[in-house]
Tab-separated table of C-alpha atoms in Angstrom:
chain	number	residue	atom	x	y	z
A	1	MET	CA	7.320	-35.146	10.726
A	2	MET	CA	9.801	-32.299	10.773
A	3	SER	CA	11.301	-31.254	7.491
A	4	ASP	CA	15.007	-30.910	7.405
A	5	ILE	CA	16.200	-28.128	5.151
A	6	PRO	CA	19.614	-26.476	4.982
A	7	GLN	CA	19.920	-23.161	6.757
A	8	PHE	CA	19.129	-20.003	4.792
A	9	GLN	CA	22.266	-18.276	3.508
A	10	PHE	CA	22.039	-14.588	4.347
A	11	PRO	CA	23.604	-12.214	1.798
A	12	LYS	CA	27.007	-10.800	2.690
A	13	ILE	CA	25.573	-7.448	3.738
A	14	HIS	CA	23.901	-9.218	6.705
A	15	SER	CA	27.411	-9.442	8.203
A	16	PHE	CA	28.170	-5.749	7.633
A	17	PRO	CA	28.044	-4.224	11.148
A	18	PRO	CA	26.545	-0.805	10.225
A	19	LEU	CA	23.558	-2.517	8.604
A	20	TYR	CA	22.165	-2.782	12.168
A	21	THR	CA	22.318	0.964	12.796
A	22	LYS	CA	19.867	3.343	11.131
A	23	GLN	CA	21.993	5.430	8.753
A	24	PRO	CA	21.865	9.237	9.091
A	25	ASN	CA	22.419	9.865	5.353
A	26	THR	CA	18.987	9.567	3.715
A	27	THR	CA	20.278	8.250	0.380
A	28	ILE	CA	22.175	5.537	2.205
A	29	LEU	CA	19.180	4.890	4.448
A	30	THR	CA	17.065	4.195	1.365
A	31	GLN	CA	19.659	1.670	0.199
A	32	GLN	CA	19.753	0.178	3.662
A	33	LEU	CA	15.971	-0.246	3.826
A	34	GLU	CA	16.019	-1.902	0.411
A	35	ALA	CA	18.675	-4.326	1.623
A	36	TRP	CA	16.618	-5.186	4.720
A	37	THR	CA	13.313	-5.682	2.935
A	38	ALA	CA	15.017	-7.891	0.331
A	39	ILE	CA	16.482	-10.011	3.133
A	40	ILE	CA	13.073	-10.424	4.804
A	41	LEU	CA	11.366	-11.451	1.562
A	42	GLU	CA	14.092	-13.921	0.565
A	43	TYR	CA	14.209	-15.409	4.048
A	44	CYS	CA	10.428	-15.818	4.269
A	45	GLU	CA	10.191	-17.287	0.785
A	46	TYR	CA	12.990	-19.734	1.585
A	47	TYR	CA	11.283	-21.007	4.741
A	48	LYS	CA	7.759	-20.514	3.305
A	49	ILE	CA	6.921	-18.144	6.132
A	50	THR	CA	3.681	-16.220	5.613
A	51	ARG	CA	3.497	-14.352	8.910
A	52	ILE	CA	6.053	-12.739	11.222
A	53	SER	CA	5.672	-10.755	14.434
A	54	LYS	CA	6.353	-7.038	14.392
A	55	ASP	CA	9.736	-7.886	15.921
A	56	GLY	CA	10.579	-10.113	12.989
A	57	ILE	CA	9.979	-13.472	14.695
A	58	PRO	CA	8.522	-16.088	12.311
A	59	LYS	CA	4.941	-16.956	13.306
A	60	HIS	CA	3.857	-19.426	10.660
A	61	SER	CA	5.492	-21.507	7.982
A	62	GLN	CA	3.923	-23.853	5.451
A	63	LEU	CA	6.774	-26.246	6.158
A	64	GLU	CA	6.796	-28.444	9.227
A	65	ILE	CA	9.847	-26.873	10.736
A	66	ASP	CA	10.708	-25.772	14.236
A	67	LEU	CA	10.351	-22.008	13.953
A	68	ASP	CA	12.405	-21.463	17.119
A	69	SER	CA	15.428	-23.112	15.538
A	70	LEU	CA	15.616	-20.700	12.583
A	71	PRO	CA	18.408	-18.098	12.472
A	72	PRO	CA	17.113	-14.655	13.522
A	73	ILE	CA	16.465	-12.086	10.802
A	74	PHE	CA	17.238	-8.917	12.734
A	75	SER	CA	20.373	-9.968	14.567
A	76	ASN	CA	23.697	-11.557	13.804
A	77	THR	CA	25.414	-13.255	16.720
A	78	ALA	CA	28.667	-13.734	14.803
A	79	ILE	CA	29.257	-9.974	14.769
A	80	ASN	CA	27.205	-9.248	17.890
A	81	ARG	CA	24.812	-6.799	16.232
A	82	SER	CA	21.044	-6.459	16.283
A	83	VAL	CA	18.416	-4.013	15.049
A	84	ASN	CA	16.623	-2.007	17.760
A	85	SER	CA	12.838	-1.936	17.860
A	86	GLU	CA	12.501	1.601	16.488
A	87	PHE	CA	14.486	0.722	13.379
A	88	LYS	CA	12.645	-2.605	13.033
A	89	THR	CA	9.376	-0.678	12.846
A	90	LEU	CA	10.815	1.558	10.122
A	91	ILE	CA	11.939	-1.486	8.104
A	92	ILE	CA	8.580	-3.252	8.501
A	93	ASN	CA	6.746	-0.065	7.514
A	94	SER	CA	8.896	0.226	4.426
A	95	LEU	CA	8.002	-3.375	3.527
A	96	ILE	CA	4.313	-2.638	4.017
A	97	HIS	CA	3.939	0.831	2.544
A	98	LYS	CA	6.731	1.182	0.028
A	99	LEU	CA	6.936	-2.324	-1.403
A	100	ASN	CA	3.334	-3.370	-0.680
A	101	SER	CA	4.859	-6.712	0.286
A	102	GLY	CA	3.419	-6.953	3.766
A	103	GLU	CA	0.285	-6.132	5.730
A	104	TYR	CA	-0.782	-6.167	9.380
A	105	VAL	CA	-3.072	-9.133	10.085
A	106	ASN	CA	-5.216	-6.645	11.958
A	107	SER	CA	-4.016	-3.070	12.175
A	108	LYS	CA	-5.859	-2.659	15.507
A	109	LYS	CA	-4.070	-5.718	16.912
A	110	PRO	CA	-0.420	-5.399	15.884
A	111	GLU	CA	0.473	-8.308	18.201
A	112	LEU	CA	-1.108	-10.681	15.659
A	113	GLY	CA	1.781	-9.926	13.351
A	114	ILE	CA	2.287	-9.142	9.700
A	115	PHE	CA	1.527	-11.149	6.601
A	116	ILE	CA	4.574	-11.290	4.333
A	117	TYR	CA	3.759	-11.308	0.642
A	118	TRP	CA	6.780	-12.877	-1.037
A	119	ARG	CA	4.039	-14.068	-3.332
A	120	LYS	CA	1.398	-11.494	-4.201
A	121	LEU	CA	-2.075	-11.963	-2.758
A	122	GLU	CA	-3.493	-12.178	-6.290
A	123	ASP	CA	-1.103	-14.985	-7.136
A	124	TRP	CA	-2.043	-16.866	-3.976
A	125	GLY	CA	-5.690	-16.395	-4.964
A	126	SER	CA	-5.065	-17.740	-8.459
A	127	LEU	CA	-3.235	-20.796	-7.119
A	128	LEU	CA	-6.082	-21.554	-4.732
A	129	TYR	CA	-8.708	-21.033	-7.399
A	130	GLN	CA	-6.763	-23.176	-9.852
A	131	TYR	CA	-6.604	-26.041	-7.369
A	132	VAL	CA	-10.335	-25.937	-6.568
A	133	ASP	CA	-11.112	-25.772	-10.274
A	134	ASP	CA	-8.692	-28.566	-11.234
A	135	SER	CA	-10.067	-30.836	-8.543
A	136	GLY	CA	-13.632	-30.255	-9.721
A	137	GLN	CA	-14.716	-28.623	-6.470
A	138	LEU	CA	-16.009	-25.292	-7.739
A	139	GLY	CA	-19.321	-24.552	-6.044
A	140	THR	CA	-18.718	-27.161	-3.328
A	141	VAL	CA	-18.636	-26.105	0.302
A	142	LEU	CA	-15.138	-26.793	1.622
A	143	THR	CA	-13.919	-26.532	5.187
A	144	VAL	CA	-10.947	-24.413	6.097
A	145	TYR	CA	-9.316	-27.633	7.287
A	146	GLU	CA	-9.694	-29.202	3.846
A	147	LEU	CA	-8.025	-26.216	2.243
A	148	THR	CA	-5.085	-26.043	4.611
A	149	LYS	CA	-4.182	-29.267	6.385
A	150	SER	CA	-5.969	-32.126	4.688
A	151	ASP	CA	-3.603	-34.748	3.322
A	152	GLU	CA	-6.336	-36.590	1.438
A	153	GLY	CA	-7.443	-33.708	-0.708
A	154	GLY	CA	-4.192	-33.781	-2.635
A	155	LEU	CA	-3.431	-30.120	-2.041
A	156	PRO	CA	-0.589	-28.970	-4.288
A	157	GLU	CA	2.631	-28.261	-2.437
A	158	ALA	CA	2.492	-24.535	-3.163
A	159	ILE	CA	-0.651	-24.019	-1.068
A	160	ARG	CA	-0.298	-26.863	1.430
A	161	GLY	CA	0.023	-26.045	5.132
A	162	LEU	CA	-1.229	-22.459	4.961
A	163	ASP	CA	-1.992	-20.462	8.051
A	164	GLU	CA	-5.804	-20.438	8.478
A	165	THR	CA	-5.918	-16.676	8.963
A	166	PHE	CA	-3.827	-16.317	5.819
A	167	LEU	CA	-6.216	-18.536	3.836
A	168	ILE	CA	-9.122	-16.336	4.964
A	169	LYS	CA	-7.057	-13.277	3.968
A	170	ILE	CA	-6.549	-14.665	0.456
A	171	ILE	CA	-10.265	-15.343	0.148
A	172	LYS	CA	-11.519	-12.088	1.668
A	173	GLY	CA	-8.775	-9.874	0.331
A	174	TYR	CA	-8.847	-11.141	-3.235
A	175	LEU	CA	-11.260	-13.886	-4.331
A	176	MET	CA	-14.341	-12.366	-2.691
A	177	LYS	CA	-13.634	-9.006	-4.238
A	178	LEU	CA	-13.772	-10.694	-7.641
A	179	GLY	CA	-17.027	-12.392	-6.638
A	180	LYS	CA	-15.324	-15.766	-6.877
A	181	ALA	CA	-15.767	-16.867	-3.286
A	182	GLN	CA	-18.225	-16.926	-0.400
A	183	ILE	CA	-17.628	-17.495	3.273
A	184	LEU	CA	-20.359	-19.344	5.208
A	185	MET	CA	-20.752	-18.735	8.918
A	186	ASN	CA	-22.069	-21.339	11.345
A	187	GLU	CA	-24.509	-20.748	14.244
A	188	ASN	CA	-21.653	-19.726	16.573
A	189	ASN	CA	-20.723	-17.020	14.102
A	190	GLU	CA	-17.501	-18.828	13.189
A	191	ILE	CA	-16.376	-19.642	9.702
A	192	GLY	CA	-18.093	-22.896	8.813
A	193	GLY	CA	-17.045	-23.295	5.240
A	194	VAL	CA	-15.821	-21.720	2.063
A	195	LYS	CA	-17.312	-21.864	-1.374
A	196	ILE	CA	-15.236	-21.001	-4.424
A	197	VAL	CA	-17.341	-20.408	-7.520
B	1	MET	CA	-1.919	-45.833	-16.199
B	2	ASN	CA	-1.059	-46.442	-19.829
B	3	HIS	CA	-2.771	-43.223	-20.713
B	4	ASN	CA	-0.679	-41.366	-18.160
B	5	ASP	CA	2.541	-42.917	-19.441
B	6	ASN	CA	1.696	-41.785	-22.939
B	7	ARG	CA	0.944	-38.327	-21.776
B	8	ASP	CA	4.230	-38.119	-19.893
B	9	ALA	CA	6.130	-39.396	-22.902
B	10	TYR	CA	4.489	-36.809	-25.155
B	11	SER	CA	5.212	-34.004	-22.763
B	12	GLN	CA	8.835	-35.165	-22.434
B	13	LEU	CA	9.160	-35.239	-26.203
B	14	GLY	CA	7.581	-31.804	-26.448
B	15	LYS	CA	10.003	-30.417	-23.911
B	16	SER	CA	13.040	-31.851	-25.625
B	17	LEU	CA	11.880	-30.507	-29.007
B	18	ILE	CA	11.429	-27.041	-27.569
B	19	GLN	CA	14.819	-27.284	-25.886
B	20	ARG	CA	16.545	-28.361	-29.112
B	21	HIS	CA	14.821	-25.625	-31.060
B	22	SER	CA	15.882	-22.996	-28.562
B	23	ASP	CA	19.462	-24.336	-28.518
B	24	GLN	CA	19.590	-24.095	-32.288
B	25	LEU	CA	18.279	-20.563	-32.227
B	26	SER	CA	20.852	-19.487	-29.629
B	27	THR	CA	23.617	-21.005	-31.719
B	28	GLN	CA	22.377	-19.210	-34.827
B	29	LEU	CA	22.154	-15.966	-32.942
B	30	ALA	CA	25.691	-16.383	-31.593
B	31	VAL	CA	26.970	-17.133	-35.094
B	32	PHE	CA	25.187	-14.091	-36.447
B	33	GLN	CA	26.538	-11.909	-33.660
B	34	SER	CA	30.103	-12.976	-34.296
B	35	ALA	CA	29.608	-12.506	-38.038
B	36	LEU	CA	28.474	-8.988	-37.297
B	37	VAL	CA	31.574	-8.407	-35.179
B	38	ASN	CA	33.776	-9.618	-38.043
B	39	PHE	CA	31.897	-7.451	-40.465
B	40	ALA	CA	32.366	-4.432	-38.254
B	41	ASN	CA	36.043	-5.281	-38.043
B	42	SER	CA	36.631	-5.387	-41.772
B	43	HIS	CA	34.327	-2.529	-42.711
B	44	GLY	CA	35.064	-0.283	-39.775
B	45	ASP	CA	36.094	2.657	-41.925
B	46	GLU	CA	33.008	2.541	-44.109
B	47	ILE	CA	30.782	2.341	-41.054
B	48	LYS	CA	32.520	5.349	-39.657
B	49	SER	CA	32.440	7.469	-42.777
B	50	ASN	CA	28.995	6.689	-44.181
B	51	ALA	CA	26.231	7.976	-41.927
B	52	GLU	CA	23.419	6.074	-43.607
B	53	PHE	CA	25.375	2.846	-43.538
B	54	ARG	CA	26.247	3.424	-39.905
B	55	ASN	CA	22.616	4.011	-39.039
B	56	LYS	CA	21.514	0.733	-40.649
B	57	PHE	CA	24.324	-1.145	-39.001
B	58	THR	CA	23.385	0.191	-35.574
B	59	GLN	CA	19.764	-0.813	-36.155
B	60	ILE	CA	20.759	-4.378	-37.029
B	61	SER	CA	23.025	-4.589	-33.994
B	62	GLN	CA	20.271	-3.462	-31.672
B	63	SER	CA	17.654	-5.746	-33.184
B	64	ILE	CA	19.718	-8.809	-32.302
B	65	GLY	CA	20.473	-7.550	-28.835
B	66	LEU	CA	23.958	-6.215	-29.414
B	67	ASP	CA	24.854	-2.852	-27.956
B	68	PRO	CA	26.745	-0.991	-30.710
B	69	LEU	CA	29.035	0.259	-27.967
B	70	GLU	CA	30.022	-3.328	-27.259
B	71	LEU	CA	30.869	-3.788	-30.917
B	72	LEU	CA	33.174	-0.837	-30.660
B	73	LEU	CA	34.788	-2.406	-27.605
B	74	SER	CA	35.200	-5.806	-29.162
B	75	THR	CA	36.038	-4.876	-32.731
B	76	THR	CA	38.954	-2.737	-31.891
B	77	LYS	CA	40.358	-4.698	-29.005
B	78	ASN	CA	43.321	-6.066	-30.916
B	79	THR	CA	44.442	-2.703	-32.060
B	80	LYS	CA	43.207	-0.863	-28.966
B	81	SER	CA	42.576	2.199	-31.091
B	82	SER	CA	41.302	5.449	-29.683
B	83	ASN	CA	37.749	4.238	-30.383
B	84	PHE	CA	38.223	1.441	-27.913
B	85	HIS	CA	39.143	3.860	-25.199
B	86	VAL	CA	36.325	6.228	-26.071
B	87	ALA	CA	33.836	3.367	-25.753
B	88	LEU	CA	35.496	2.287	-22.537
B	89	ALA	CA	35.238	5.804	-21.130
B	90	VAL	CA	31.485	5.799	-21.795
B	91	ARG	CA	31.167	2.476	-19.978
B	92	ILE	CA	33.194	3.723	-17.024
B	93	VAL	CA	30.918	6.732	-16.658
B	94	GLU	CA	27.896	4.407	-16.734
B	95	VAL	CA	29.365	2.128	-14.065
B	96	CYS	CA	30.330	5.062	-11.843
B	97	GLN	CA	26.827	6.512	-12.086
B	98	SER	CA	25.082	3.251	-11.329
B	99	THR	CA	27.241	2.279	-8.349
B	100	ARG	CA	27.488	5.749	-6.895
B	101	ASP	CA	24.719	5.406	-4.318
B	102	LEU	CA	26.345	2.330	-2.890
B	103	ASN	CA	29.987	3.439	-2.782
B	104	GLY	CA	29.704	7.210	-2.639
B	105	GLY	CA	31.646	7.576	-5.878
B	106	LEU	CA	34.786	5.769	-4.789
B	107	ILE	CA	35.431	2.458	-6.505
B	108	SER	CA	38.556	0.315	-6.633
B	109	LEU	CA	40.005	-0.176	-10.117
B	110	LYS	CA	39.905	-3.906	-9.483
B	111	GLU	CA	36.172	-3.871	-8.942
B	112	LEU	CA	35.603	-1.477	-11.826
B	113	LYS	CA	37.579	-3.767	-14.111
B	114	SER	CA	35.580	-6.821	-13.164
B	115	ILE	CA	32.279	-4.979	-13.677
B	116	LEU	CA	33.459	-3.746	-17.087
B	117	GLN	CA	34.379	-7.255	-18.149
B	118	ASP	CA	31.309	-8.962	-16.712
B	119	THR	CA	28.528	-6.892	-18.197
B	120	HIS	CA	29.060	-7.829	-21.814
B	121	ASN	CA	27.637	-10.354	-24.222
B	122	ILE	CA	30.974	-10.374	-25.952
B	123	SER	CA	33.913	-10.903	-23.679
B	124	ILE	CA	36.341	-8.021	-23.672
B	125	GLU	CA	39.798	-7.605	-22.226
B	126	VAL	CA	40.355	-4.528	-20.127
B	127	SER	CA	43.529	-3.708	-18.244
B	128	GLU	CA	43.983	-1.097	-15.561
B	129	GLY	CA	46.167	0.741	-18.043
B	130	ASP	CA	43.242	0.859	-20.495
B	131	ILE	CA	41.045	2.288	-17.772
B	132	GLU	CA	43.554	5.011	-16.980
B	133	GLN	CA	43.956	5.833	-20.667
B	134	ALA	CA	40.180	6.066	-21.067
B	135	LEU	CA	40.005	8.315	-18.018
B	136	GLY	CA	42.640	10.553	-19.575
B	137	MET	CA	40.137	11.292	-22.327
B	138	LEU	CA	37.572	12.364	-19.771
B	139	ASP	CA	40.005	14.888	-18.305
B	140	THR	CA	39.209	17.348	-21.055
B	141	LEU	CA	35.639	17.395	-19.763
B	142	GLY	CA	36.659	18.598	-16.307
B	143	LYS	CA	38.201	17.086	-13.239
B	144	GLY	CA	35.414	14.678	-12.363
B	145	TYR	CA	37.456	11.486	-12.398
B	146	GLN	CA	40.574	11.005	-10.366
B	147	VAL	CA	42.727	7.937	-9.814
B	148	LEU	CA	44.078	7.664	-6.269
B	149	THR	CA	46.461	5.231	-4.659
B	150	ILE	CA	45.451	4.124	-1.168
B	151	ASN	CA	47.406	1.335	0.539
B	152	ASP	CA	48.993	0.367	-2.786
B	153	LYS	CA	45.583	-0.127	-4.328
B	154	LYS	CA	44.243	2.072	-7.092
B	155	TRP	CA	40.854	3.690	-6.679
B	156	LEU	CA	38.725	5.796	-8.942
B	157	LYS	CA	37.134	8.808	-7.317
B	158	PHE	CA	34.187	10.173	-9.168
B	159	THR	CA	32.663	13.517	-8.227
B	160	SER	CA	29.696	15.333	-9.642
B	161	ALA	CA	30.171	18.647	-11.427
B	162	ASN	CA	30.494	20.788	-8.310
B	163	GLY	CA	32.582	18.422	-6.204
B	164	ASP	CA	36.179	19.312	-5.640
B	165	GLY	CA	37.547	15.813	-5.183
B	166	ILE	CA	38.643	13.887	-2.156
B	167	SER	CA	40.592	15.716	0.506
B	168	GLN	CA	43.841	14.531	2.009
B	169	ASP	CA	42.071	13.901	5.306
B	170	GLU	CA	39.437	11.764	3.637
B	171	LYS	CA	42.170	9.775	1.970
B	172	LYS	CA	43.803	9.213	5.360
B	173	VAL	CA	40.516	7.935	6.787
B	174	TYR	CA	40.258	5.423	3.960
B	175	GLU	CA	43.831	4.333	4.547
B	176	LEU	CA	43.127	3.626	8.178
B	177	CYS	CA	39.936	1.738	7.243
B	178	GLY	CA	42.103	-0.482	5.068
B	179	PHE	CA	44.369	-1.340	7.994
B	180	MET	CA	41.530	-1.860	10.480
B	181	GLY	CA	39.526	-4.306	8.368
B	182	GLY	CA	36.964	-1.783	7.211
B	183	TYR	CA	36.331	0.834	9.895
B	184	VAL	CA	37.728	3.740	11.900
B	185	THR	CA	36.772	5.383	15.191
B	186	TYR	CA	37.452	8.877	16.505
B	187	ARG	CA	39.971	7.373	18.941
B	188	LEU	CA	41.820	5.536	16.158
B	189	LEU	CA	42.069	8.726	14.123
B	190	ARG	CA	43.357	10.664	17.128
B	191	ASP	CA	45.910	7.992	18.100
B	192	ASN	CA	47.223	7.444	14.587
B	193	TYR	CA	47.192	10.923	13.125
B	194	GLY	CA	47.064	13.151	16.198
B	195	TRP	CA	43.979	14.935	14.854
B	196	ASP	CA	41.963	16.940	17.343
B	197	LYS	CA	38.288	16.334	17.995
B	198	VAL	CA	37.039	19.009	15.601
B	199	ARG	CA	39.153	17.799	12.699
B	200	CYS	CA	37.990	14.182	13.209
B	201	LYS	CA	34.359	15.209	13.429
B	202	THR	CA	34.526	17.467	10.382
B	203	VAL	CA	36.049	14.924	8.065
B	204	ILE	CA	33.883	12.015	9.298
B	205	GLU	CA	30.653	13.988	9.044
B	206	GLU	CA	31.547	15.185	5.563
B	207	MET	CA	32.238	11.606	4.515
B	208	ILE	CA	28.970	10.330	5.989
B	209	MET	CA	27.084	13.060	4.184
B	210	ASN	CA	28.686	12.039	0.898
B	211	GLY	CA	27.947	8.379	1.459
B	212	PHE	CA	31.603	7.326	1.895
B	213	LEU	CA	31.040	5.952	5.388
B	214	TRP	CA	28.293	4.052	7.218
B	215	VAL	CA	27.749	4.539	10.950
B	216	ASP	CA	27.742	1.628	13.410
B	217	ASN	CA	26.628	2.474	16.961
B	218	GLN	CA	27.059	-1.028	18.378
B	219	GLY	CA	30.840	-1.226	18.472
B	220	SER	CA	32.659	-2.509	21.533
B	221	LYS	CA	32.457	-0.237	24.594
B	222	GLY	CA	29.777	1.757	22.820
B	223	GLU	CA	32.350	3.456	20.616
B	224	LEU	CA	31.005	4.660	17.265
B	225	GLN	CA	32.546	2.887	14.294
B	226	PHE	CA	32.583	4.291	10.762
B	227	TRP	CA	32.677	1.678	8.013
B	228	GLU	CA	33.622	2.008	4.392
B	229	PRO	CA	30.944	0.377	2.219
B	230	SER	CA	33.202	-1.216	-0.393
B	231	TRP	CA	33.542	-3.967	2.215
B	232	ILE	CA	30.121	-5.245	1.078
B	233	SER	CA	31.180	-5.977	-2.484
B	234	ASN	CA	34.768	-7.047	-1.875
């Protein structure tokens, strides 16, 4: 079933034509990059998007929405302006390196896109851990399916419908480092299950 | 089921108790704040003349989240004494500093007024006349603050110590922006003012460097447009 949510309201600056041109004045450019990264984070949080392409196209949302129908981030048809790819890269890099609010899924494969951390990885990890603990499943082997799509497991809304690669990121990038999780591989060397302890 | 109902009821009750408690506290705090304002009103002279007393009073104000500067603004508002305008001048400087990166140091009096009135716990009344009077006090400190009239609107131009204010050409560019819905182009400047290429380029580049204009390279027919940023907040 598709969810029906009202369209995201972009801030007024999204209709300011020069926002789509990289500003030559470095002080202004800093302001401009801040405006862009704030827009990306608000937009992704609104639509619960955890991954976008390097061109700013939404790749995965926790909500069951048609990603193709969402308004574009980097262009505004009403004023006929869009950000070119060079400037997009600068904005994405600022999100990743300056705000630490994004990360390439795989830096060797940029086509896989970028995780967007409108919620910090640690906070995602805590939510996941909390759920497994609350449901008395600590130490139990769980499948990735159970932790992302299962309707029966009673997954809390906050972590329901996660991207599988994002779930693995939360586990590998945070919980495993704390020694709170293990990933079990099957005979085909694929991820067979996850154990949170 | 029953157990769950009970638990819900308890948690509801808990929430409403906390809410009531916090409402009461806010009311008490508000009462205390206004009492402090009254006190400052009636004992203004003593506060001013006795340093130790003034120190204590400031400490109390700060501990309940009142900026002593705000007290100055609110206590004297009826009489609009010189203290009011001194306090206002301090606030204006603060606002100019904090919005400078966004507007390049040029702010409309209308916007300034609404910022001055919005950022207070205690509501204060500020008129454009008050602002100009407060700015008059800053004049003795050098020519950093200048009120300009562009298209019948008043603007405050704020320059750092070494700036020498806004030039006539820059003012003209802003005027044209006002008529064009926010932007100018080299062609518009040439057609309206008869400026040659060098003059247009000099003034525009200077304004970009100072953050007065943003560049847009996607205008119609590939013509560069130069936008004034106050558009964003208006």
